[in-house]
Amino acid sequence: MLSNKLAIASLSLGQHTSHSLDHKIRAAAAAKYQGIEIVYYELEAFSKAQSIPIIQGAEQVRVLCQKVNLEIISLAPFENYEGDQSPLSDRLQKATHWIEVARILQAPYLQIPSNFKANAIGDRDVVISELRQLADIGSAKHPTVSIAYEYLSWGTHCSTWETALEYVNHVDRANFGLCLDTFHEATKLWGDNFARSGRFEGSGRVLRKSLDRFVANCPVEKIFFLQLSDGERFDPPFSKDHPWYIEGEAPQFTWSKHARPFPFESHYGAYLPVTEITKAWIVDVGFKGWVSLEIFDRRMKDETSQIEKAASRGIDSWRTLQRELELASKVRTVL
């Protein structure tokens, strides 16, 4: 059995406007999650509903989570920061505000996905300098807020764990590390929503080599926390005729927005190799930190979607993963 603590992203419990943040917090605690990731715009909506500043809203959320014995592990997602074309001073001002909100929440991490704008600057010196400044804001006051950097499979200049780890090494700050998400590893190297098979040709070999390199080269102390989700197989395959298709949008991004169920929910089309990825990321490297469920299920946008049901689905998924990893530890899975 895994000893990792389990969290869930607040947005993964419901996406309708009637799904309030305080309701989600209580439901997560009742379902026996140990932690929660707070999505900024949900905190913003919670505060606006009460006509209070977001700083005060963060204080109320922190108190509520403490009352129900739920740890806040991150504030997310601080998007399109590094290498952006907007003035750095504006981005640093925004970062200072977000990090202050994270401190009030007593969240140890600010989660930042890799920049996915088409015009993002790819110059490594620029990117590293800007990420280093972000980390320094996080450590400028007590308590330190660490920056959990996540590569997106559709990231403009950072879409693999190797590039993300390279950034981490060059930033060279104790409070700058990795947030790893199974969806991005799987949809970068293994899953192809345009293919009838649902897979890239040779995907098993490519993924296996990536995971082996990860185990050999990624220091476990640079993994801050993991996020788990699956992907729904497209049947028929994705195409320009698909109702979700948007010209110029990365297919993985489209996939992510609409069809990311909890791991192993095969009844919703889930089919990505979550077991193989998590075995490498958790078991093989000896990762003992937080694991969070971050899913985006279009069904949760409906008003009839139930927060408690989503919480239960996540717990069922976590239990299935534990069983799968126990089996995988006995027989190495052939991808």
Short mmCIF file of C-alpha atoms in Angstrom, two decimals:
data_model
loop_
_atom_site.label_atom_id
_atom_site.label_comp_id
_atom_site.label_asym_id
_atom_site.label_seq_id
_atom_site.Cartn_x
_atom_site.Cartn_y
_atom_site.Cartn_z
CA MET A 1 0.00 0.00 0.00
CA LEU A 2 1.23 3.50 -0.84
CA SER A 3 2.04 5.72 2.11
CA ASN A 4 1.56 8.97 0.16
CA LYS A 5 -1.03 11.45 1.36
CA LEU A 6 -3.92 11.97 -1.08
CA ALA A 7 -5.23 15.37 -2.17
CA ILE A 8 -7.63 16.57 -4.84
CA ALA A 9 -7.81 19.79 -6.86
CA SER A 10 -10.88 21.85 -5.97
CA LEU A 11 -11.90 22.15 -9.63
CA SER A 12 -11.93 18.35 -9.91
CA LEU A 13 -14.94 18.15 -7.58
CA GLY A 14 -17.26 20.17 -9.82
CA GLN A 15 -17.17 22.83 -12.50
CA HIS A 16 -20.64 24.37 -12.39
CA THR A 17 -21.04 27.85 -10.93
CA SER A 18 -23.29 26.39 -8.22
CA HIS A 19 -20.44 24.20 -6.97
CA SER A 20 -19.06 26.41 -4.22
CA LEU A 21 -15.56 26.12 -2.82
CA ASP A 22 -16.67 25.69 0.78
CA HIS A 23 -18.98 22.83 -0.26
CA LYS A 24 -16.06 21.16 -2.04
CA ILE A 25 -13.82 21.49 0.99
CA ARG A 26 -16.37 19.85 3.27
CA ALA A 27 -17.02 17.07 0.75
CA ALA A 28 -13.31 16.35 0.33
CA ALA A 29 -12.85 16.13 4.08
CA ALA A 30 -15.90 13.87 4.45
CA ALA A 31 -14.50 11.54 1.75
CA LYS A 32 -11.24 11.28 3.76
CA TYR A 33 -8.91 13.18 1.48
CA GLN A 34 -6.00 14.60 3.44
CA GLY A 35 -5.34 17.61 1.25
CA ILE A 36 -6.76 19.94 -1.38
CA GLU A 37 -5.37 22.15 -4.13
CA ILE A 38 -7.11 25.51 -4.20
CA VAL A 39 -7.79 26.87 -7.68
CA TYR A 40 -7.36 30.65 -7.64
CA TYR A 41 -10.44 31.60 -9.60
CA GLU A 42 -12.61 29.43 -7.35
CA LEU A 43 -11.19 31.27 -4.34
CA GLU A 44 -11.91 34.50 -6.17
CA ALA A 45 -15.53 33.44 -6.81
CA PHE A 46 -15.91 32.39 -3.16
CA SER A 47 -14.72 35.83 -2.04
CA LYS A 48 -16.88 37.75 -4.51
CA ALA A 49 -19.98 35.82 -3.41
CA GLN A 50 -19.45 37.23 0.08
CA SER A 51 -18.37 40.69 -1.12
CA ILE A 52 -15.01 40.40 0.64
CA PRO A 53 -11.44 40.88 -0.63
CA ILE A 54 -9.67 37.72 -1.79
CA ILE A 55 -7.19 38.05 1.08
CA GLN A 56 -10.07 37.77 3.55
CA GLY A 57 -11.55 34.94 1.52
CA ALA A 58 -8.24 33.08 1.74
CA GLU A 59 -8.27 33.49 5.52
CA GLN A 60 -11.78 32.02 5.71
CA VAL A 61 -10.83 29.09 3.48
CA ARG A 62 -7.74 28.37 5.58
CA VAL A 63 -9.81 28.37 8.78
CA LEU A 64 -12.44 26.10 7.23
CA CYS A 65 -9.79 23.63 6.03
CA GLN A 66 -8.18 23.60 9.47
CA LYS A 67 -11.57 22.98 11.05
CA VAL A 68 -12.24 19.91 8.88
CA ASN A 69 -8.62 18.68 9.11
CA LEU A 70 -7.81 19.22 5.41
CA GLU A 71 -4.38 20.49 4.41
CA ILE A 72 -4.10 23.02 1.59
CA ILE A 73 -1.16 21.86 -0.52
CA SER A 74 -1.12 24.40 -3.36
CA LEU A 75 -2.57 27.48 -4.97
CA ALA A 76 -2.98 26.88 -8.70
CA PRO A 77 -2.50 27.46 -11.58
CA PHE A 78 -0.19 30.47 -12.08
CA GLU A 79 -0.24 30.33 -15.89
CA ASN A 80 1.94 31.69 -18.69
CA TYR A 81 4.53 33.36 -16.51
CA GLU A 82 8.01 32.48 -17.76
CA GLY A 83 9.07 33.84 -21.15
CA ASP A 84 5.84 35.77 -21.63
CA GLN A 85 5.79 38.81 -23.90
CA SER A 86 4.05 40.98 -21.28
CA PRO A 87 6.16 43.31 -19.08
CA LEU A 88 8.08 41.35 -16.46
CA SER A 89 7.24 43.96 -13.84
CA ASP A 90 3.54 43.21 -14.30
CA ARG A 91 4.12 39.47 -13.98
CA LEU A 92 6.24 39.88 -10.87
CA GLN A 93 3.59 42.09 -9.30
CA LYS A 94 0.96 39.44 -10.01
CA ALA A 95 3.27 36.73 -8.67
CA THR A 96 3.81 38.66 -5.44
CA HIS A 97 0.04 38.82 -4.94
CA TRP A 98 -0.49 35.10 -5.68
CA ILE A 99 2.34 34.10 -3.35
CA GLU A 100 0.90 36.28 -0.59
CA VAL A 101 -2.47 34.56 -1.05
CA ALA A 102 -0.67 31.18 -0.85
CA ARG A 103 0.95 32.26 2.43
CA ILE A 104 -2.40 33.22 3.89
CA LEU A 105 -3.77 29.83 2.84
CA GLN A 106 -0.65 28.26 4.39
CA ALA A 107 -0.17 26.41 1.11
CA PRO A 108 3.42 25.20 0.74
CA TYR A 109 3.30 25.35 -3.06
CA LEU A 110 2.41 27.74 -5.86
CA GLN A 111 1.78 25.52 -8.87
CA ILE A 112 2.96 26.93 -12.21
CA PRO A 113 2.41 25.21 -15.57
CA SER A 114 4.87 25.77 -18.42
CA ASN A 115 4.00 28.63 -20.75
CA PHE A 116 1.78 27.52 -23.64
CA LYS A 117 1.38 30.77 -25.58
CA ALA A 118 2.49 30.55 -29.21
CA ASN A 119 4.64 33.68 -28.87
CA ALA A 120 6.36 32.67 -25.61
CA ILE A 121 10.06 33.47 -25.47
CA GLY A 122 12.23 30.37 -25.63
CA ASP A 123 15.58 31.93 -24.70
CA ARG A 124 16.85 29.76 -21.80
CA ASP A 125 18.68 32.64 -20.10
CA VAL A 126 15.48 34.71 -20.05
CA VAL A 127 13.34 31.82 -18.83
CA ILE A 128 15.76 30.79 -16.07
CA SER A 129 16.19 34.37 -14.88
CA GLU A 130 12.45 34.90 -14.65
CA LEU A 131 11.83 31.60 -12.88
CA ARG A 132 14.64 32.37 -10.44
CA GLN A 133 13.03 35.72 -9.62
CA LEU A 134 9.72 33.95 -9.00
CA ALA A 135 11.37 31.50 -6.61
CA ASP A 136 13.07 34.36 -4.80
CA ILE A 137 9.73 36.05 -4.18
CA GLY A 138 8.54 32.78 -2.68
CA SER A 139 11.46 32.66 -0.26
CA ALA A 140 11.58 36.38 0.56
CA LYS A 141 9.19 36.05 3.50
CA HIS A 142 8.34 33.40 6.05
CA PRO A 143 6.87 30.90 5.51
CA THR A 144 8.55 30.08 2.23
CA VAL A 145 6.25 29.29 -0.67
CA SER A 146 7.85 26.78 -3.03
CA ILE A 147 7.30 26.87 -6.78
CA ALA A 148 6.03 23.57 -8.22
CA TYR A 149 6.80 23.74 -11.94
CA GLU A 150 4.74 21.51 -14.24
CA TYR A 151 5.56 20.70 -17.84
CA LEU A 152 2.47 20.66 -20.07
CA SER A 153 2.36 18.24 -22.98
CA TRP A 154 1.41 21.26 -25.12
CA GLY A 155 3.93 23.64 -23.53
CA THR A 156 5.54 25.89 -26.13
CA HIS A 157 9.15 25.41 -25.04
CA CYS A 158 8.83 23.00 -22.11
CA SER A 159 6.76 19.87 -22.76
CA THR A 160 8.87 17.08 -21.24
CA TRP A 161 10.15 16.23 -17.79
CA GLU A 162 13.73 16.48 -19.09
CA THR A 163 13.30 20.14 -20.01
CA ALA A 164 11.45 20.89 -16.79
CA LEU A 165 14.22 19.25 -14.75
CA GLU A 166 16.81 21.22 -16.71
CA TYR A 167 14.99 24.40 -15.69
CA VAL A 168 14.90 23.22 -12.06
CA ASN A 169 18.63 22.53 -12.06
CA HIS A 170 19.51 25.88 -13.61
CA VAL A 171 17.17 27.89 -11.38
CA ASP A 172 19.07 26.23 -8.52
CA ARG A 173 16.76 27.26 -5.68
CA ALA A 174 15.69 24.96 -2.85
CA ASN A 175 12.09 26.15 -3.25
CA PHE A 176 11.89 25.43 -7.00
CA GLY A 177 11.00 21.89 -8.08
CA LEU A 178 8.69 19.70 -10.12
CA CYS A 179 4.97 19.07 -10.24
CA LEU A 180 4.47 15.95 -12.35
CA ASP A 181 1.15 15.02 -13.99
CA THR A 182 0.45 11.62 -15.54
CA PHE A 183 -1.72 13.19 -18.25
CA HIS A 184 1.16 15.18 -19.70
CA GLU A 185 3.61 12.30 -19.77
CA ALA A 186 1.02 10.02 -21.37
CA THR A 187 -0.28 12.46 -24.00
CA LYS A 188 3.19 13.65 -24.98
CA LEU A 189 4.65 10.21 -25.60
CA TRP A 190 1.92 7.57 -25.68
CA GLY A 191 -1.64 8.71 -26.38
CA ASP A 192 -2.66 10.10 -29.77
CA ASN A 193 -6.26 11.25 -30.00
CA PHE A 194 -6.04 11.44 -33.81
CA ALA A 195 -5.12 7.75 -34.15
CA ARG A 196 -7.72 5.00 -34.36
CA SER A 197 -5.58 2.91 -32.01
CA GLY A 198 -5.41 5.81 -29.54
CA ARG A 199 -1.61 5.53 -29.49
CA PHE A 200 1.43 6.87 -31.25
CA GLU A 201 3.35 4.27 -33.22
CA GLY A 202 6.06 2.76 -31.02
CA SER A 203 4.59 4.52 -27.99
CA GLY A 204 5.26 1.68 -25.56
CA ARG A 205 8.99 1.69 -26.25
CA VAL A 206 9.23 5.49 -26.17
CA LEU A 207 7.39 5.79 -22.87
CA ARG A 208 9.37 2.95 -21.29
CA LYS A 209 12.65 4.65 -22.19
CA SER A 210 11.42 7.98 -20.80
CA LEU A 211 10.39 6.38 -17.51
CA ASP A 212 13.69 4.51 -17.23
CA ARG A 213 15.61 7.75 -17.80
CA PHE A 214 13.44 9.46 -15.19
CA VAL A 215 14.18 6.84 -12.55
CA ALA A 216 17.89 7.04 -13.33
CA ASN A 217 18.22 10.82 -13.50
CA CYS A 218 15.53 12.68 -11.53
CA PRO A 219 16.45 13.40 -7.88
CA VAL A 220 13.46 12.49 -5.72
CA GLU A 221 13.95 15.62 -3.60
CA LYS A 222 13.18 17.73 -6.68
CA ILE A 223 9.72 16.16 -7.01
CA PHE A 224 7.42 18.41 -4.97
CA PHE A 225 4.11 16.66 -5.68
CA LEU A 226 2.33 14.51 -8.27
CA GLN A 227 -0.99 14.94 -10.05
CA LEU A 228 -2.95 12.00 -11.41
CA SER A 229 -5.53 11.88 -14.17
CA ASP A 230 -6.43 9.71 -17.12
CA GLY A 231 -7.55 10.43 -20.66
CA GLU A 232 -10.69 9.44 -22.51
CA ARG A 233 -10.13 7.62 -25.78
CA PHE A 234 -11.60 9.43 -28.77
CA ASP A 235 -14.02 7.22 -30.71
CA PRO A 236 -14.14 8.18 -33.52
CA PRO A 237 -10.64 9.70 -33.50
CA PHE A 238 -10.17 13.45 -33.18
CA SER A 239 -10.30 15.47 -36.40
CA LYS A 240 -11.11 18.93 -37.74
CA ASP A 241 -14.73 17.79 -37.93
CA HIS A 242 -14.92 17.06 -34.21
CA PRO A 243 -17.20 19.45 -32.26
CA TRP A 244 -14.36 20.25 -29.83
CA TYR A 245 -11.87 21.13 -32.56
CA ILE A 246 -10.49 24.68 -32.42
CA GLU A 247 -8.12 25.81 -35.16
CA GLY A 248 -4.67 26.44 -33.74
CA GLU A 249 -5.36 24.82 -30.36
CA ALA A 250 -3.06 21.97 -29.33
CA PRO A 251 -4.97 18.67 -29.46
CA GLN A 252 -3.68 17.76 -26.00
CA PHE A 253 -5.12 21.00 -24.63
CA THR A 254 -8.50 20.22 -26.18
CA TRP A 255 -8.30 16.73 -24.73
CA SER A 256 -7.38 18.10 -21.32
CA LYS A 257 -10.30 20.53 -21.15
CA HIS A 258 -13.00 18.00 -21.97
CA ALA A 259 -11.94 14.41 -21.40
CA ARG A 260 -9.69 13.82 -18.38
CA PRO A 261 -11.53 11.39 -16.08
CA PHE A 262 -10.15 9.92 -12.88
CA PRO A 263 -7.56 7.17 -13.44
CA PHE A 264 -8.97 3.78 -14.45
CA GLU A 265 -12.51 5.02 -15.18
CA SER A 266 -12.75 2.78 -18.23
CA HIS A 267 -16.53 3.26 -18.29
CA TYR A 268 -15.75 6.87 -19.23
CA GLY A 269 -13.19 5.80 -21.84
CA ALA A 270 -10.09 6.07 -19.64
CA TYR A 271 -7.18 4.12 -21.15
CA LEU A 272 -3.85 5.89 -20.56
CA PRO A 273 -0.94 3.95 -18.96
CA VAL A 274 -1.31 5.51 -15.51
CA THR A 275 -0.03 2.44 -13.67
CA GLU A 276 3.27 2.34 -15.56
CA ILE A 277 3.90 6.06 -15.08
CA THR A 278 3.05 6.14 -11.39
CA LYS A 279 5.11 3.01 -10.71
CA ALA A 280 8.16 4.85 -12.03
CA TRP A 281 7.32 8.19 -10.39
CA ILE A 282 6.28 6.86 -6.98
CA VAL A 283 7.47 3.30 -6.37
CA ASP A 284 10.71 3.12 -8.36
CA VAL A 285 12.13 6.46 -7.16
CA GLY A 286 10.77 6.12 -3.62
CA PHE A 287 8.60 9.24 -3.69
CA LYS A 288 6.81 9.75 -0.35
CA GLY A 289 5.19 13.15 -0.88
CA TRP A 290 1.74 14.38 -1.83
CA VAL A 291 -0.28 12.82 -4.64
CA SER A 292 -3.21 14.86 -5.95
CA LEU A 293 -6.06 14.01 -8.29
CA GLU A 294 -6.49 16.68 -10.96
CA ILE A 295 -9.13 15.83 -13.54
CA PHE A 296 -11.31 17.78 -15.97
CA ASP A 297 -14.50 15.90 -16.73
CA ARG A 298 -16.95 17.80 -18.95
CA ARG A 299 -19.82 16.08 -17.12
CA MET A 300 -18.94 18.12 -14.02
CA LYS A 301 -19.94 21.32 -15.82
CA ASP A 302 -23.57 20.25 -15.51
CA GLU A 303 -25.62 21.60 -12.62
CA THR A 304 -26.79 18.06 -11.79
CA SER A 305 -23.21 16.93 -11.21
CA GLN A 306 -22.72 16.08 -7.54
CA ILE A 307 -19.64 17.13 -5.60
CA GLU A 308 -19.88 14.17 -3.22
CA LYS A 309 -20.06 11.77 -6.17
CA ALA A 310 -16.91 13.28 -7.67
CA ALA A 311 -15.12 12.92 -4.32
CA SER A 312 -16.16 9.26 -4.16
CA ARG A 313 -15.00 8.62 -7.74
CA GLY A 314 -11.57 9.93 -6.82
CA ILE A 315 -11.27 7.70 -3.77
CA ASP A 316 -12.30 4.67 -5.85
CA SER A 317 -9.65 5.61 -8.42
CA TRP A 318 -6.94 5.87 -5.75
CA ARG A 319 -7.84 2.44 -4.39
CA THR A 320 -7.69 0.97 -7.88
CA LEU A 321 -4.26 2.50 -8.43
CA GLN A 322 -2.98 0.94 -5.23
CA ARG A 323 -4.19 -2.48 -6.36
CA GLU A 324 -2.68 -2.02 -9.80
CA LEU A 325 0.68 -0.99 -8.36
CA GLU A 326 0.72 -4.02 -6.09
CA LEU A 327 0.25 -6.24 -9.14
CA ALA A 328 2.83 -4.27 -11.15
CA SER A 329 5.40 -4.70 -8.39
CA LYS A 330 5.18 -8.44 -8.92
CA VAL A 331 5.23 -8.50 -12.70
CA ARG A 332 6.80 -5.76 -14.82
CA THR A 333 4.10 -4.55 -17.15
CA VAL A 334 4.79 -4.87 -20.87
CA LEU A 335 3.66 -1.65 -22.53
#
